[in-house]
CSV table of C-alpha atoms and ligand atoms in Angstrom, one decimal:
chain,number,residue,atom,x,y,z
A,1,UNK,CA,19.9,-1.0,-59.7
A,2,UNK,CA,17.0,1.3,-59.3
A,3,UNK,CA,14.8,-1.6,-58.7
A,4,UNK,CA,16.8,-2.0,-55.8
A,5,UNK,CA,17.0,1.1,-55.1
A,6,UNK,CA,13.7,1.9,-54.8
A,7,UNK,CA,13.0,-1.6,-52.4
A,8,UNK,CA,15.1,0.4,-50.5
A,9,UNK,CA,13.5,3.3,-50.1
A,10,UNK,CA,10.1,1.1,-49.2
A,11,UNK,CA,12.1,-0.6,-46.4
A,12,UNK,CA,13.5,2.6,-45.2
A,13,UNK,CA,10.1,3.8,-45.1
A,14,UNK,CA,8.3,1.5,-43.4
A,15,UNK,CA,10.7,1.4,-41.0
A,16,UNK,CA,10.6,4.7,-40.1
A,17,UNK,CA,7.1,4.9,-40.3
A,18,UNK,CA,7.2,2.0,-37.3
A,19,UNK,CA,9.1,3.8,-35.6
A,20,UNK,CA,7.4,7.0,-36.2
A,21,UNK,CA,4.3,4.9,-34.8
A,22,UNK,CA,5.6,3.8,-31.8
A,23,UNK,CA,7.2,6.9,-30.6
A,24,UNK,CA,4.0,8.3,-28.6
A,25,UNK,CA,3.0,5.4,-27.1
A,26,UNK,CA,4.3,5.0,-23.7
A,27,UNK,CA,5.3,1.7,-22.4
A,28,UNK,CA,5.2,1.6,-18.7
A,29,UNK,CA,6.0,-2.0,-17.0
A,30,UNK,CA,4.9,-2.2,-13.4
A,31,UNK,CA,6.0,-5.0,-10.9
A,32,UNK,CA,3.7,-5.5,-8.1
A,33,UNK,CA,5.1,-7.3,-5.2
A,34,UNK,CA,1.7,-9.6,-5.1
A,35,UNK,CA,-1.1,-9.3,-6.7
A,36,UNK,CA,-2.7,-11.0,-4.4
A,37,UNK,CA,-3.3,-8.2,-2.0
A,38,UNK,CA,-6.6,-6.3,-1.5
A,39,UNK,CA,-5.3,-3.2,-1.2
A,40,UNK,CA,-2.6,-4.0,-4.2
A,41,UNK,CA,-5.7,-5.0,-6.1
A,42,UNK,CA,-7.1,-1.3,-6.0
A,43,UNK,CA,-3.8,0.3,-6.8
A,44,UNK,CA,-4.0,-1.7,-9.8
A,45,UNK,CA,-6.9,-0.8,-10.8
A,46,UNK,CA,-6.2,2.7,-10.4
A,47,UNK,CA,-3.1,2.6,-12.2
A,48,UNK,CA,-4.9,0.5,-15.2
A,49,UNK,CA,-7.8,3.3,-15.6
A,50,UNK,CA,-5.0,6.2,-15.5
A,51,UNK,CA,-2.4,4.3,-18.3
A,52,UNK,CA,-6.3,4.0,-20.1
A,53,UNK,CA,-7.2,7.8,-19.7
A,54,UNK,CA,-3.4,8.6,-20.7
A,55,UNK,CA,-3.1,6.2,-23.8
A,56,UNK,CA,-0.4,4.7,-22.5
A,57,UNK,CA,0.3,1.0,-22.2
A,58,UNK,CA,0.4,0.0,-19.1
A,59,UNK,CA,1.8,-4.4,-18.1
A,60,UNK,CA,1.6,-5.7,-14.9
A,61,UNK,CA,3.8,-8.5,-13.1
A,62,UNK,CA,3.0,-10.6,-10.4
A,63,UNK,CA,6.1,-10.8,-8.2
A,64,UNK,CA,4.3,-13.3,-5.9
A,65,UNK,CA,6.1,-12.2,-2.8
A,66,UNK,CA,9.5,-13.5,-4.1
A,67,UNK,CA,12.4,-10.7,-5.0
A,68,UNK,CA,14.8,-13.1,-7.2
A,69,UNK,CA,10.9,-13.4,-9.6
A,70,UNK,CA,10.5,-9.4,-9.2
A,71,UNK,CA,14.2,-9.2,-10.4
A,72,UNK,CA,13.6,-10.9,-13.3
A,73,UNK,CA,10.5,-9.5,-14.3
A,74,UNK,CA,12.4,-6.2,-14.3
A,75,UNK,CA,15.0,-7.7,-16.4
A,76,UNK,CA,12.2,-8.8,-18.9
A,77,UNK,CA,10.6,-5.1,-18.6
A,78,UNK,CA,14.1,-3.8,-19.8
A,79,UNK,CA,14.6,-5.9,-22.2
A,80,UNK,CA,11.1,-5.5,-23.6
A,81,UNK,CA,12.0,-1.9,-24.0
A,82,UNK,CA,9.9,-0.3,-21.6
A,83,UNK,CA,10.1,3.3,-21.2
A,84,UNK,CA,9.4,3.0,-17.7
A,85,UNK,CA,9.3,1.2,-14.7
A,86,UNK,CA,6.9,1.5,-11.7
A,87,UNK,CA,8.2,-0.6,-8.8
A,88,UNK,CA,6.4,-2.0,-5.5
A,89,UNK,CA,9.2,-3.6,-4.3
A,90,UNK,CA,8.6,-7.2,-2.7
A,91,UNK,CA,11.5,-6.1,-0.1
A,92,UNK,CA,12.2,-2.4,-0.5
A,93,UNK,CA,15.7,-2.8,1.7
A,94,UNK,CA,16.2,-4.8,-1.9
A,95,UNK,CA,16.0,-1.8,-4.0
A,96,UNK,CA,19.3,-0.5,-4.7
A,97,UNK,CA,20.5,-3.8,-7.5
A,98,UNK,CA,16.9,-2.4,-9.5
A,99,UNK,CA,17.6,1.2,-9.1
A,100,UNK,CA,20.9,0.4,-10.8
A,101,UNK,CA,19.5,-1.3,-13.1
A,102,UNK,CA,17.1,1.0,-14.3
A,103,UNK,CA,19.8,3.8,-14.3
A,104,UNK,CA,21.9,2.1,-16.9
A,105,UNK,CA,19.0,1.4,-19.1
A,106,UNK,CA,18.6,5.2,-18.7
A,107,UNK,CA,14.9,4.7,-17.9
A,108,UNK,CA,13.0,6.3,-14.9
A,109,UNK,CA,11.8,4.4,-12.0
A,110,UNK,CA,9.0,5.2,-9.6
A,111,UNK,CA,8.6,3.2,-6.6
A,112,UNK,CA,5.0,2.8,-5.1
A,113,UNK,CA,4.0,1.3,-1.2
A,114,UNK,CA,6.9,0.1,0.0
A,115,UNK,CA,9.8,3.0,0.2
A,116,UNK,CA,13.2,2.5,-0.1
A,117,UNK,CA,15.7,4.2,2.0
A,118,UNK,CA,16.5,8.1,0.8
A,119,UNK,CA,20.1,6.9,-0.1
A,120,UNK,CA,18.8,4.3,-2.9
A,121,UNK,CA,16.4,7.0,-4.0
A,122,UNK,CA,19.3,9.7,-4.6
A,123,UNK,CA,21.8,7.4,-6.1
A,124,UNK,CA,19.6,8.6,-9.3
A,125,UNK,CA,17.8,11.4,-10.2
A,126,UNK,CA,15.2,9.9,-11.8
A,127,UNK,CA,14.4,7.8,-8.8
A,128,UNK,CA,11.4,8.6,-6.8
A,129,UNK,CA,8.7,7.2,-4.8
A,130,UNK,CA,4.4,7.6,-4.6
A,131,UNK,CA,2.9,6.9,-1.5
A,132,UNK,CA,1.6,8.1,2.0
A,133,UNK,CA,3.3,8.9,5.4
A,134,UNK,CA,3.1,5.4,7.3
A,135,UNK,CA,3.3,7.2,10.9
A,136,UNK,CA,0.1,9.4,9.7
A,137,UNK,CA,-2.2,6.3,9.7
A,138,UNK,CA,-0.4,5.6,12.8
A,139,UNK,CA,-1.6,8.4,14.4
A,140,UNK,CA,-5.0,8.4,13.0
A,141,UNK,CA,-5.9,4.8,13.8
A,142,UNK,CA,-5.0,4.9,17.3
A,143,UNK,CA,-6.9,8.3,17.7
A,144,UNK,CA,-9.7,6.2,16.5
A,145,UNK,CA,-9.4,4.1,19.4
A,146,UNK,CA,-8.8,7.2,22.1
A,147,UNK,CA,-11.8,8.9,21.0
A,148,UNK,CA,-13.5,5.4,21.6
A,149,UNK,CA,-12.2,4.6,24.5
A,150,UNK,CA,-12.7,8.2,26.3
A,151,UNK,CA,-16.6,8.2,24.9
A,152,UNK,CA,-17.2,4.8,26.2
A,153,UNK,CA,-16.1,4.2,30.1
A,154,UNK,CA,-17.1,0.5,29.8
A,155,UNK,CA,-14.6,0.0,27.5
A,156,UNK,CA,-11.8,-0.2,30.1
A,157,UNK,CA,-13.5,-3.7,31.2
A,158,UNK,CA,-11.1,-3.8,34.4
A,159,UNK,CA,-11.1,-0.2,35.6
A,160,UNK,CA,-7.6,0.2,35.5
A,161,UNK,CA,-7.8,3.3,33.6
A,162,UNK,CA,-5.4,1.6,31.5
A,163,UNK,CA,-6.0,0.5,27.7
A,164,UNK,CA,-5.2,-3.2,27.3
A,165,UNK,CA,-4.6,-3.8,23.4
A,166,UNK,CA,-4.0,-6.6,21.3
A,167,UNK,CA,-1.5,-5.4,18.0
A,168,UNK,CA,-1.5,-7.5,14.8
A,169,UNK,CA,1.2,-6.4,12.8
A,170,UNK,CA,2.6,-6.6,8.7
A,171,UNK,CA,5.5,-7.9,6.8
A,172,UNK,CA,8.2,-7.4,8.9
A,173,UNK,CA,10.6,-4.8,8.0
A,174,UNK,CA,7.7,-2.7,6.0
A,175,UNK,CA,7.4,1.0,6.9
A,176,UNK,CA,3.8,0.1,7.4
A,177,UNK,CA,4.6,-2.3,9.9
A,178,UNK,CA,7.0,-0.1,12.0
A,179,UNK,CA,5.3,3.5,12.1
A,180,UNK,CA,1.8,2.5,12.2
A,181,UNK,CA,2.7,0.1,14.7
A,182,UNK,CA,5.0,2.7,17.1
A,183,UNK,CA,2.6,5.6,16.4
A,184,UNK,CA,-0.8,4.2,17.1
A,185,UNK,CA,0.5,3.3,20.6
A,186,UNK,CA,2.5,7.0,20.5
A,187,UNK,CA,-1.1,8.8,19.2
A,188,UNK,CA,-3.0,6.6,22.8
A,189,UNK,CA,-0.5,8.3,24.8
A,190,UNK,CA,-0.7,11.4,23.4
A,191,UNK,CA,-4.6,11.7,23.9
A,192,UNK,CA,-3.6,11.3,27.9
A,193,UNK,CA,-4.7,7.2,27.9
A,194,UNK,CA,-1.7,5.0,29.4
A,195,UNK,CA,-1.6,1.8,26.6
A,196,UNK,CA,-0.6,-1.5,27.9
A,197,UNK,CA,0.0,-4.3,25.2
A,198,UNK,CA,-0.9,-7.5,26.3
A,199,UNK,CA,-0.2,-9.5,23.0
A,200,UNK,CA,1.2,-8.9,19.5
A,201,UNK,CA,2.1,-10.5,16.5
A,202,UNK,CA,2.9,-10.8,12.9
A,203,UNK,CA,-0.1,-12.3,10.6
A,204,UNK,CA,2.0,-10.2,7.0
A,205,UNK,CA,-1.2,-8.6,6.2
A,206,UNK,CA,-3.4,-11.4,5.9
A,207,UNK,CA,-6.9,-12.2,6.9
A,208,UNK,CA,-6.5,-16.3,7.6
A,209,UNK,CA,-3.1,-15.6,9.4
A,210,UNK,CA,-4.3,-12.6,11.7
A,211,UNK,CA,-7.8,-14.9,12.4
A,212,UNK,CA,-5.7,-17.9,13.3
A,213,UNK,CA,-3.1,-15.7,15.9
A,214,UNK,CA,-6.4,-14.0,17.4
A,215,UNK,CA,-8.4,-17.0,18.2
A,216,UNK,CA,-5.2,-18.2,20.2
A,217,UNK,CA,-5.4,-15.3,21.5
A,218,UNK,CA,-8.8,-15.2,22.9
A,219,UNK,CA,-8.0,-18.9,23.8
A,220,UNK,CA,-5.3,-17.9,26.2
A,221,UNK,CA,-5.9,-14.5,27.1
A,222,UNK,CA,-9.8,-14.2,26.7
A,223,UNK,CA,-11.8,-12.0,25.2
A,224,UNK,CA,-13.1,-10.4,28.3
A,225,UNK,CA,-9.3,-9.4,29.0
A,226,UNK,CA,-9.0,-7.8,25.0
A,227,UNK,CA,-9.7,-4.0,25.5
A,228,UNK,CA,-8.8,-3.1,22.1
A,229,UNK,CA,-7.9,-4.8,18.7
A,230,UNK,CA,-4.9,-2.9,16.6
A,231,UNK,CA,-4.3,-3.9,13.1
A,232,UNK,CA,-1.7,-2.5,10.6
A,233,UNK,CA,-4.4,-3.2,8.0
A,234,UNK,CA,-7.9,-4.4,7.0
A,235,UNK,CA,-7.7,-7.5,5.7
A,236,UNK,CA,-5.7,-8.7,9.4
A,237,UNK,CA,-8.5,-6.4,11.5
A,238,UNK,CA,-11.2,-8.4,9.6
A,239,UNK,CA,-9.6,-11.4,10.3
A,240,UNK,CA,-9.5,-10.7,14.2
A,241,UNK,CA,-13.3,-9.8,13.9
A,242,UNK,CA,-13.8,-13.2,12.7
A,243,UNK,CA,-11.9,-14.5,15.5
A,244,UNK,CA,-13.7,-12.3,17.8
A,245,UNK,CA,-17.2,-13.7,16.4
A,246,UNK,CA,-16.0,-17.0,17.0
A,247,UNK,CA,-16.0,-16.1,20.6
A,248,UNK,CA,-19.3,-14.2,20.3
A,249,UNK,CA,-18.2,-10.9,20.8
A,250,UNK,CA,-18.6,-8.6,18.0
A,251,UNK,CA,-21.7,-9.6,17.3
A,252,UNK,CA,-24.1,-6.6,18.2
A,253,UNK,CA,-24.5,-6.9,21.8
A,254,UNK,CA,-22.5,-4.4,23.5
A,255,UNK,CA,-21.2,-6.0,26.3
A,256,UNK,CA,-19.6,-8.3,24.0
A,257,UNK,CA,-17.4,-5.9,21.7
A,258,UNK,CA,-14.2,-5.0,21.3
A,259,UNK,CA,-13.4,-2.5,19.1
A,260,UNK,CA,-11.0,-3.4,16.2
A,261,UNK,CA,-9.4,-1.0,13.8
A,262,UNK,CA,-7.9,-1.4,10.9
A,263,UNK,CA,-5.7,0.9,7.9
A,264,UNK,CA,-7.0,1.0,4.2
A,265,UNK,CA,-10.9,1.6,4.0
A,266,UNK,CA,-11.2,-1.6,2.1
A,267,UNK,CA,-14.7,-2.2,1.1
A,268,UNK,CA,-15.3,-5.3,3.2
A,269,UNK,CA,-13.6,-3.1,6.4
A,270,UNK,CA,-16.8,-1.0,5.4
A,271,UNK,CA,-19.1,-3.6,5.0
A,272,UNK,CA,-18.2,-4.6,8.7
A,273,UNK,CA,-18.2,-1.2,10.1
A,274,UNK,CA,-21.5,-0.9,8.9
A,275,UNK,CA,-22.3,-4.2,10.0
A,276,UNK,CA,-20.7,-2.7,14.0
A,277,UNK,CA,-18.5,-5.7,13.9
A,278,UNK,CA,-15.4,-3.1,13.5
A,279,UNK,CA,-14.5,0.4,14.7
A,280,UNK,CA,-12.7,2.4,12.3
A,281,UNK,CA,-10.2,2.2,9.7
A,282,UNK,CA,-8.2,4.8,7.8
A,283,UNK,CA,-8.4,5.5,3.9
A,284,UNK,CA,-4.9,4.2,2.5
A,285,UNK,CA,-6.0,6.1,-0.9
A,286,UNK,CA,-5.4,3.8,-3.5
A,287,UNK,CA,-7.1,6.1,-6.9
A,288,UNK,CA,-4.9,9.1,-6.2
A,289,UNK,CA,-1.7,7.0,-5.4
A,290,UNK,CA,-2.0,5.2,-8.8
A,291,UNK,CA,-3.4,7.7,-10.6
A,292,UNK,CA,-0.3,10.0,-9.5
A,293,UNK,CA,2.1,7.3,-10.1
A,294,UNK,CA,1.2,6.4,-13.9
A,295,UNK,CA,1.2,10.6,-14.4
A,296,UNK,CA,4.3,10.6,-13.0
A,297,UNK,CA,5.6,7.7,-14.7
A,298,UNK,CA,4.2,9.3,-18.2
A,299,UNK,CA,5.4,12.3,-17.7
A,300,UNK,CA,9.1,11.0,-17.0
A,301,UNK,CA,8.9,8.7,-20.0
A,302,UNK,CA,7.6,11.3,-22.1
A,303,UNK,CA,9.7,14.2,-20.9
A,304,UNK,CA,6.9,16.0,-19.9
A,305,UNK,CA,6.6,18.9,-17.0
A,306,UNK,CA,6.4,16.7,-13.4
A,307,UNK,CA,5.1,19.9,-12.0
A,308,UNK,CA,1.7,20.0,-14.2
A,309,UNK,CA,0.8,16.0,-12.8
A,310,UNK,CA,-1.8,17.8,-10.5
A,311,UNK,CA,0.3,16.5,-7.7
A,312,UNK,CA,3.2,18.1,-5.5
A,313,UNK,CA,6.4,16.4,-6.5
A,314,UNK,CA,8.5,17.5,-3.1
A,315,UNK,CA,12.3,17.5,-2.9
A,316,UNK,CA,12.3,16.3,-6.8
A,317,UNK,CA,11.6,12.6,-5.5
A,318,UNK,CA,8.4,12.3,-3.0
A,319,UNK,CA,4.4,12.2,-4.4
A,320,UNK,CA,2.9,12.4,-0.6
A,321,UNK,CA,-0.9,11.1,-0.8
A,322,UNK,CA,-2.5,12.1,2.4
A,323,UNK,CA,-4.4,9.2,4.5
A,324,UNK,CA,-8.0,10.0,6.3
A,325,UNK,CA,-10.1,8.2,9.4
A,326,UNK,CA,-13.0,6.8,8.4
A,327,UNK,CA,-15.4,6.0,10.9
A,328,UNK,CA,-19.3,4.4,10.6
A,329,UNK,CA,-21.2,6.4,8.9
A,330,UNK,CA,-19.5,8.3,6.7
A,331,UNK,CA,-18.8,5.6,4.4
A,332,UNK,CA,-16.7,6.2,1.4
B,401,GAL,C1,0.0,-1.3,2.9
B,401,GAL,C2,-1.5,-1.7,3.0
B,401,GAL,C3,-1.6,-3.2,3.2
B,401,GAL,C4,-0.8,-4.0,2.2
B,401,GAL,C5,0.6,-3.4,2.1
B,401,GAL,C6,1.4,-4.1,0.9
B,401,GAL,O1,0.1,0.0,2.6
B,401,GAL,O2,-2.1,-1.1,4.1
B,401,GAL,O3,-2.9,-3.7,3.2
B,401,GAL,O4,-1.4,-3.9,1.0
B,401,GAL,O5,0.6,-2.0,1.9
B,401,GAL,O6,2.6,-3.6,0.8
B,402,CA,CA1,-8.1,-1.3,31.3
């Protein structure tokens, strides 16, 4: 009897002592619509070297652009036992079935890069969402191209006084792909130039895609007709460089450019900034975004104080990481 009584107590013990061990270590499980992503790469980096700095563990899953996978990575996340989840929804229209999930695990959830609507977000109060204000790059990249095209008259190649653009445009239904879309064109308008767009399409953020669209577009349009190059991002501006090349422009004489913007601040946008082979982009800042959702996510999970993350938390649900135009020479 006391034999057993005491195996007892060892089990009991142990047990608690487990338990006792695993108590301030936070789990966090973080689905990533695609890992591969350029700019997804350094928001995953960030939010590795944050978890690190924290002592928190920090898994990643690869939702490789499909929702049904995403979904049941966060099933496996919540069965695991994570104490919470950091979500970059592969379609954030799709974001109500995982708030709800999370909410009757009891577990926060903070959405990153893609933003679901304000309903989802308030159907739980421990719902929110890091990132930056899509129509802000909007702005900033088309004032790129203003500023451009009012310093350089030869840049309105027919003397219309009108700016002739080319847009190539993200995943469709992606706040990205709306706002920076509408308020590039809005910011042209607004600095007193009339835009007139002669082409667009839809190359999802990627470099082949957006290079393949623009040499049919210099096929059938030609280059000499392109006045301007507008891309939602970097990896489709570079793309549309590469296409430009192709058709010698871009290359370092001047009467054969085109300038081509892009949104992120990517290190190869850089590269061919520096290179002149591209205008401007705008810093999509990737270290504070990750490092503010992993505080975040910590201090939910740990019941810490969200208002000592060293960012603003607004309205309870909103980490708003501002965006910045980066143009040649002041590389970053
Ligand atoms: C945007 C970024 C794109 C792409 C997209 C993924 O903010 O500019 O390059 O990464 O997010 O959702
Ligand atoms: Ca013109």
């Amino acid at each position: 009897m006391r034999k057993l009584f005491l195996i007892l107590l060892t089990f009991l013990l142990i047990f608690s002592f487990t338990a006792f061990a695993n108590a301030d270590e936070i789990k966090i499980g973080a689905c990533i619509y695609r890992f591969n992503d350029a700019f997804m790469l350094r928001f995953r980096n960030a939010m590795g070297d944050e978890a690190a700095k924290l002592g928190a563990k920090i898994e990643m899953a690869d939702g490789r652009d499909d929702q049904t996978t995403q979904n049941e990575q966060i099933e496996n996340f919540i069965a695991e036992g994570v104490n919470v989840l950091i979500i970059n929804p592969v379609d954030r229209m799709a974001s109500q079935p995982v708030i709800d999930k999370a909410k009757s695990a009891g577990i926060p959830v903070v959405f990153i890069n893609r933003e679901p609507a304000s309903e989802m977000l308030d159907s739980y109060e421990k719902a929110y969402y890091v990132g930056a204000k899509a129509e802000e790059s909007g702005i900033e990249a088309g004032e790129l191209i203003a500023e451009y095209f009012k310093s350089h008259p030869e840049a309105d190649k027919n003397h219309d006084g009108k700016l002739q653009f080319v847009m190539l445009k993200g995943q469709n239904g992606h706040q990205d792909m709306i706002l920076r879309s509408k308020y590039s064109v809005e910011a042209i308008k607004n600095a007193g130039i009339e835009p007139v767009e002669i082409a667009s399409a839809i190359a999802n953020w990627d470099k082949l895609q957006a290079m393949n669209i623009m040499n049919g577009f210099a096929m059938s349009i030609g280059p000499e007709n392109i006045e301007a190059v507008i891309a939602n991002n970097d990896e489709m501006a570079l793309g549309a460089v590469e296409a430009l090349k192709n058709s010698d422009y871009n290359k370092g004489d001047k009467d054969f450019y085109i300038p081509v913007v892009g949104v992120d601040a990517n290190a190869s946008a850089l590269d061919a900034m520096d290179k002149g082979e591209m205008l401007g982009t705008v810093l999509n800042d990737a270290d504070n975004q990750g490092k503010a959702a992993v505080r975040l996510a910590n201090a939910l999970a740990s019941g810490g104080d969200v208002k000592s993350i060293g960012y603003e938390v607004t309205d309870n649900k909103y980490i708003w990481i501002p965006y910045q135009k980066v143009t040649r020479g002041e590389k970053k």
